[in-house]
Amino acid sequence: MRRTFTLALSALMAVSIAATTATVAHAQRGPGGDASGEDDAAKKRKRDEEWNQPKAPLPQLRNAGPCPYVKVLYDAGRFVEFKDGKESAAQAGFTGEIQSLTSGCAYKGDEPIKIRIEALFQLGRGPQAVGDKYVYRYWVAVTERNQAVIAKEYFDLPVNFAAGEDRVYARETIEQITIPRADAKVSGGNFEVLLGFDVTPAMAAFNRDGKRFRVNAGQTAPAPQAQTQPGTTTKQ
């Protein structure tokens, strides 16, 4: 499903960001103010090798610098419901996980940074899930790198589980994430784009502790273990 997320950022904020960013690399000028033809071509090739992204979703545009960091927030990367708050496979309800992200960006000169993201979700129905339909909710946030959130938007992801089906996959495309820039000195590397489920504090703590279950946890009973005589071992 395609989504749109247009970020409106004030000029004052863009100016404040520009004050702390690195400048975009330009070709060195030779004596008299004219660039050497060979040096200019070599620097352009080097810049293209560093910043162009031919496999990104927006390959037709050349970037003036690196793209913003795009990643899943660890505390919100998985969604696991538990009946009565009991953390066990048998008590699991609806579940979800952001399995992968791909992204690309484009900007040049002092133009805004345009970002596109594709996210793959794996969504599950545990033994305590009620019904065959569920609406997951996730968010996309733009931040100054390692600093405050600039903008955040929520999206609903409705899912239908077929009879007897305990998991489905959904691919979401988030387009038109646009970050204004004060001038050409503002690099995409000064920003982050984060994704995550809309989780409760208990879910976030569960994720933060690194707890998890197998995808099919709670779906089938474990097979009986073979009996062993004292003093013997069994290899699996």
Short mmCIF file of N, CA and C in Angstrom, two decimals, residues 23-101:
data_model
loop_
_atom_site.label_atom_id
_atom_site.label_comp_id
_atom_site.label_asym_id
_atom_site.label_seq_id
_atom_site.Cartn_x
_atom_site.Cartn_y
_atom_site.Cartn_z
N THR A 23 29.53 21.22 5.13
CA THR A 23 29.32 21.77 3.79
C THR A 23 29.39 20.67 2.76
N VAL A 24 28.72 20.88 1.64
CA VAL A 24 28.76 19.95 0.52
C VAL A 24 30.07 20.15 -0.23
N ALA A 25 30.70 19.04 -0.66
CA ALA A 25 31.99 19.13 -1.34
C ALA A 25 31.82 19.75 -2.72
N HIS A 26 32.72 20.67 -3.06
CA HIS A 26 32.73 21.29 -4.38
C HIS A 26 34.11 21.11 -4.99
N ALA A 27 34.19 21.29 -6.31
CA ALA A 27 35.48 21.18 -6.99
C ALA A 27 36.38 22.33 -6.59
N GLN A 28 37.69 22.03 -6.45
CA GLN A 28 38.67 23.06 -6.13
C GLN A 28 38.86 23.95 -7.36
N ARG A 29 38.96 25.24 -7.09
CA ARG A 29 39.20 26.19 -8.17
C ARG A 29 40.68 26.45 -8.33
N GLY A 30 41.13 26.57 -9.57
CA GLY A 30 42.53 26.86 -9.82
C GLY A 30 42.78 28.34 -9.87
N PRO A 31 43.97 28.72 -10.19
CA PRO A 31 44.31 30.14 -10.29
C PRO A 31 43.40 30.85 -11.26
N GLY A 32 43.00 32.08 -10.87
CA GLY A 32 42.15 32.87 -11.75
C GLY A 32 40.69 32.55 -11.58
N GLY A 33 40.36 31.60 -10.70
CA GLY A 33 38.97 31.29 -10.42
C GLY A 33 38.38 30.25 -11.32
N ASP A 34 39.12 29.70 -12.30
CA ASP A 34 38.59 28.69 -13.20
C ASP A 34 39.03 27.31 -12.74
N ALA A 35 38.14 26.36 -12.78
CA ALA A 35 38.46 24.99 -12.37
C ALA A 35 39.23 24.29 -13.46
N SER A 36 40.17 23.46 -13.09
CA SER A 36 40.88 22.64 -14.06
C SER A 36 39.91 21.62 -14.61
N GLY A 37 39.90 21.43 -15.93
CA GLY A 37 38.97 20.50 -16.55
C GLY A 37 39.16 19.09 -16.07
N GLU A 38 40.40 18.62 -15.99
CA GLU A 38 40.65 17.25 -15.55
C GLU A 38 40.30 17.08 -14.08
N ASP A 39 40.72 18.03 -13.23
CA ASP A 39 40.42 17.95 -11.80
C ASP A 39 38.92 17.97 -11.56
N ASP A 40 38.23 18.83 -12.29
CA ASP A 40 36.78 18.95 -12.12
C ASP A 40 36.09 17.64 -12.49
N ALA A 41 36.50 17.02 -13.59
CA ALA A 41 35.89 15.77 -14.03
C ALA A 41 36.18 14.65 -13.03
N ALA A 42 37.41 14.61 -12.51
CA ALA A 42 37.78 13.57 -11.54
C ALA A 42 36.99 13.72 -10.26
N LYS A 43 36.84 14.96 -9.81
CA LYS A 43 36.10 15.18 -8.57
C LYS A 43 34.61 14.85 -8.76
N LYS A 44 34.09 15.14 -9.94
CA LYS A 44 32.69 14.83 -10.21
C LYS A 44 32.47 13.32 -10.20
N ARG A 45 33.42 12.58 -10.81
CA ARG A 45 33.29 11.13 -10.81
C ARG A 45 33.36 10.58 -9.40
N LYS A 46 34.27 11.11 -8.60
CA LYS A 46 34.41 10.64 -7.23
C LYS A 46 33.15 10.94 -6.42
N ARG A 47 32.60 12.14 -6.62
CA ARG A 47 31.38 12.50 -5.91
C ARG A 47 30.22 11.60 -6.32
N ASP A 48 30.13 11.33 -7.63
CA ASP A 48 29.04 10.48 -8.11
C ASP A 48 29.16 9.07 -7.53
N GLU A 49 30.40 8.56 -7.44
CA GLU A 49 30.59 7.23 -6.88
C GLU A 49 30.19 7.19 -5.41
N GLU A 50 30.45 8.28 -4.68
CA GLU A 50 30.15 8.30 -3.26
C GLU A 50 28.67 8.50 -2.97
N TRP A 51 28.02 9.38 -3.74
CA TRP A 51 26.66 9.78 -3.37
C TRP A 51 25.55 9.20 -4.24
N ASN A 52 25.83 8.83 -5.47
CA ASN A 52 24.76 8.28 -6.29
C ASN A 52 24.35 6.90 -5.79
N GLN A 53 23.06 6.58 -5.91
CA GLN A 53 22.54 5.30 -5.44
C GLN A 53 21.75 4.65 -6.57
N PRO A 54 22.41 3.95 -7.48
CA PRO A 54 21.71 3.40 -8.65
C PRO A 54 20.67 2.35 -8.31
N LYS A 55 20.74 1.73 -7.11
CA LYS A 55 19.76 0.70 -6.76
C LYS A 55 18.64 1.24 -5.89
N ALA A 56 18.67 2.53 -5.57
CA ALA A 56 17.65 3.12 -4.71
C ALA A 56 16.36 3.36 -5.49
N PRO A 57 15.23 3.54 -4.78
CA PRO A 57 13.96 3.77 -5.47
C PRO A 57 13.93 5.06 -6.28
N LEU A 58 14.84 6.01 -6.04
CA LEU A 58 14.86 7.25 -6.78
C LEU A 58 16.20 7.40 -7.51
N PRO A 59 16.50 6.53 -8.47
CA PRO A 59 17.82 6.53 -9.09
C PRO A 59 18.01 7.61 -10.13
N GLN A 60 16.91 8.24 -10.58
CA GLN A 60 17.04 9.15 -11.70
C GLN A 60 17.57 10.51 -11.29
N LEU A 61 17.66 10.80 -9.99
CA LEU A 61 18.15 12.09 -9.54
C LEU A 61 19.49 11.93 -8.84
N ARG A 62 20.33 12.95 -8.97
CA ARG A 62 21.64 12.92 -8.34
C ARG A 62 21.58 13.66 -7.01
N ASN A 63 22.24 13.11 -6.01
CA ASN A 63 22.22 13.71 -4.68
C ASN A 63 23.40 14.65 -4.49
N ALA A 64 23.16 15.72 -3.74
CA ALA A 64 24.22 16.64 -3.38
C ALA A 64 24.99 16.15 -2.17
N GLY A 65 24.53 15.08 -1.53
CA GLY A 65 25.18 14.56 -0.33
C GLY A 65 24.54 13.25 0.08
N PRO A 66 24.90 12.72 1.24
CA PRO A 66 24.36 11.43 1.68
C PRO A 66 22.89 11.51 2.03
N CYS A 67 22.22 10.36 1.99
CA CYS A 67 20.81 10.29 2.37
C CYS A 67 20.67 10.25 3.89
N PRO A 68 19.52 10.66 4.41
CA PRO A 68 19.26 10.51 5.84
C PRO A 68 19.31 9.03 6.24
N TYR A 69 19.65 8.76 7.48
CA TYR A 69 19.64 7.40 8.00
C TYR A 69 18.18 6.95 8.14
N VAL A 70 17.88 5.77 7.63
CA VAL A 70 16.52 5.21 7.73
C VAL A 70 16.63 3.88 8.47
N LYS A 71 15.90 3.72 9.57
CA LYS A 71 16.01 2.49 10.35
C LYS A 71 14.77 2.28 11.20
N VAL A 72 14.64 1.06 11.72
CA VAL A 72 13.54 0.70 12.62
C VAL A 72 13.99 0.98 14.05
N LEU A 73 13.14 1.64 14.83
CA LEU A 73 13.44 1.86 16.24
C LEU A 73 13.32 0.52 16.96
N TYR A 74 14.37 0.11 17.63
CA TYR A 74 14.42 -1.23 18.23
C TYR A 74 13.25 -1.49 19.18
N ASP A 75 12.95 -0.53 20.03
CA ASP A 75 11.89 -0.72 21.03
C ASP A 75 10.50 -0.89 20.39
N ALA A 76 10.37 -0.47 19.13
CA ALA A 76 9.06 -0.52 18.48
C ALA A 76 9.09 -1.37 17.21
N GLY A 77 10.12 -2.19 17.04
CA GLY A 77 10.26 -2.98 15.84
C GLY A 77 9.35 -4.20 15.79
N ARG A 78 8.81 -4.61 16.97
CA ARG A 78 7.91 -5.76 17.02
C ARG A 78 6.68 -5.41 17.83
N PHE A 79 5.59 -6.07 17.51
CA PHE A 79 4.31 -5.86 18.18
C PHE A 79 3.83 -7.22 18.67
N VAL A 80 3.70 -7.37 19.98
CA VAL A 80 3.28 -8.66 20.55
C VAL A 80 2.23 -8.40 21.64
N GLU A 81 1.02 -8.87 21.40
CA GLU A 81 -0.05 -8.77 22.40
C GLU A 81 -0.03 -10.01 23.30
N PHE A 82 -0.31 -9.82 24.59
CA PHE A 82 -0.44 -10.94 25.52
C PHE A 82 -1.75 -10.82 26.28
N LYS A 83 -2.48 -11.92 26.36
CA LYS A 83 -3.71 -11.93 27.12
C LYS A 83 -3.39 -11.82 28.61
N ASP A 84 -4.06 -10.89 29.28
CA ASP A 84 -3.88 -10.67 30.72
C ASP A 84 -2.44 -10.31 31.07
N GLY A 85 -1.67 -9.85 30.10
CA GLY A 85 -0.29 -9.42 30.37
C GLY A 85 0.67 -10.55 30.67
N LYS A 86 0.29 -11.80 30.40
CA LYS A 86 1.15 -12.95 30.69
C LYS A 86 2.06 -13.24 29.50
N GLU A 87 3.35 -13.12 29.71
CA GLU A 87 4.33 -13.30 28.63
C GLU A 87 4.62 -14.77 28.39
N SER A 88 3.79 -15.41 27.60
CA SER A 88 4.01 -16.80 27.22
C SER A 88 3.45 -17.01 25.83
N ALA A 89 3.99 -18.01 25.13
CA ALA A 89 3.56 -18.28 23.77
C ALA A 89 2.07 -18.61 23.71
N ALA A 90 1.58 -19.32 24.71
CA ALA A 90 0.17 -19.72 24.72
C ALA A 90 -0.76 -18.52 24.91
N GLN A 91 -0.24 -17.40 25.43
CA GLN A 91 -1.07 -16.22 25.69
C GLN A 91 -0.92 -15.14 24.62
N ALA A 92 -0.18 -15.45 23.54
CA ALA A 92 0.06 -14.46 22.49
C ALA A 92 -1.20 -14.23 21.65
N GLY A 93 -1.48 -12.95 21.36
CA GLY A 93 -2.58 -12.59 20.48
C GLY A 93 -2.04 -12.21 19.11
N PHE A 94 -2.39 -11.03 18.65
CA PHE A 94 -1.87 -10.56 17.36
C PHE A 94 -0.43 -10.09 17.53
N THR A 95 0.40 -10.39 16.53
CA THR A 95 1.81 -10.04 16.57
C THR A 95 2.24 -9.41 15.26
N GLY A 96 3.37 -8.76 15.27
CA GLY A 96 3.89 -8.16 14.05
C GLY A 96 5.37 -7.86 14.18
N GLU A 97 6.05 -7.78 13.05
CA GLU A 97 7.47 -7.45 13.03
C GLU A 97 7.81 -6.74 11.72
N ILE A 98 8.60 -5.68 11.82
CA ILE A 98 9.10 -5.02 10.61
C ILE A 98 10.34 -5.79 10.18
N GLN A 99 10.23 -6.51 9.08
CA GLN A 99 11.28 -7.43 8.68
C GLN A 99 12.41 -6.77 7.90
N SER A 100 12.09 -5.81 7.06
CA SER A 100 13.14 -5.19 6.26
C SER A 100 12.72 -3.81 5.79
N LEU A 101 13.73 -2.99 5.47
CA LEU A 101 13.50 -1.65 4.94
C LEU A 101 14.41 -1.44 3.73
#
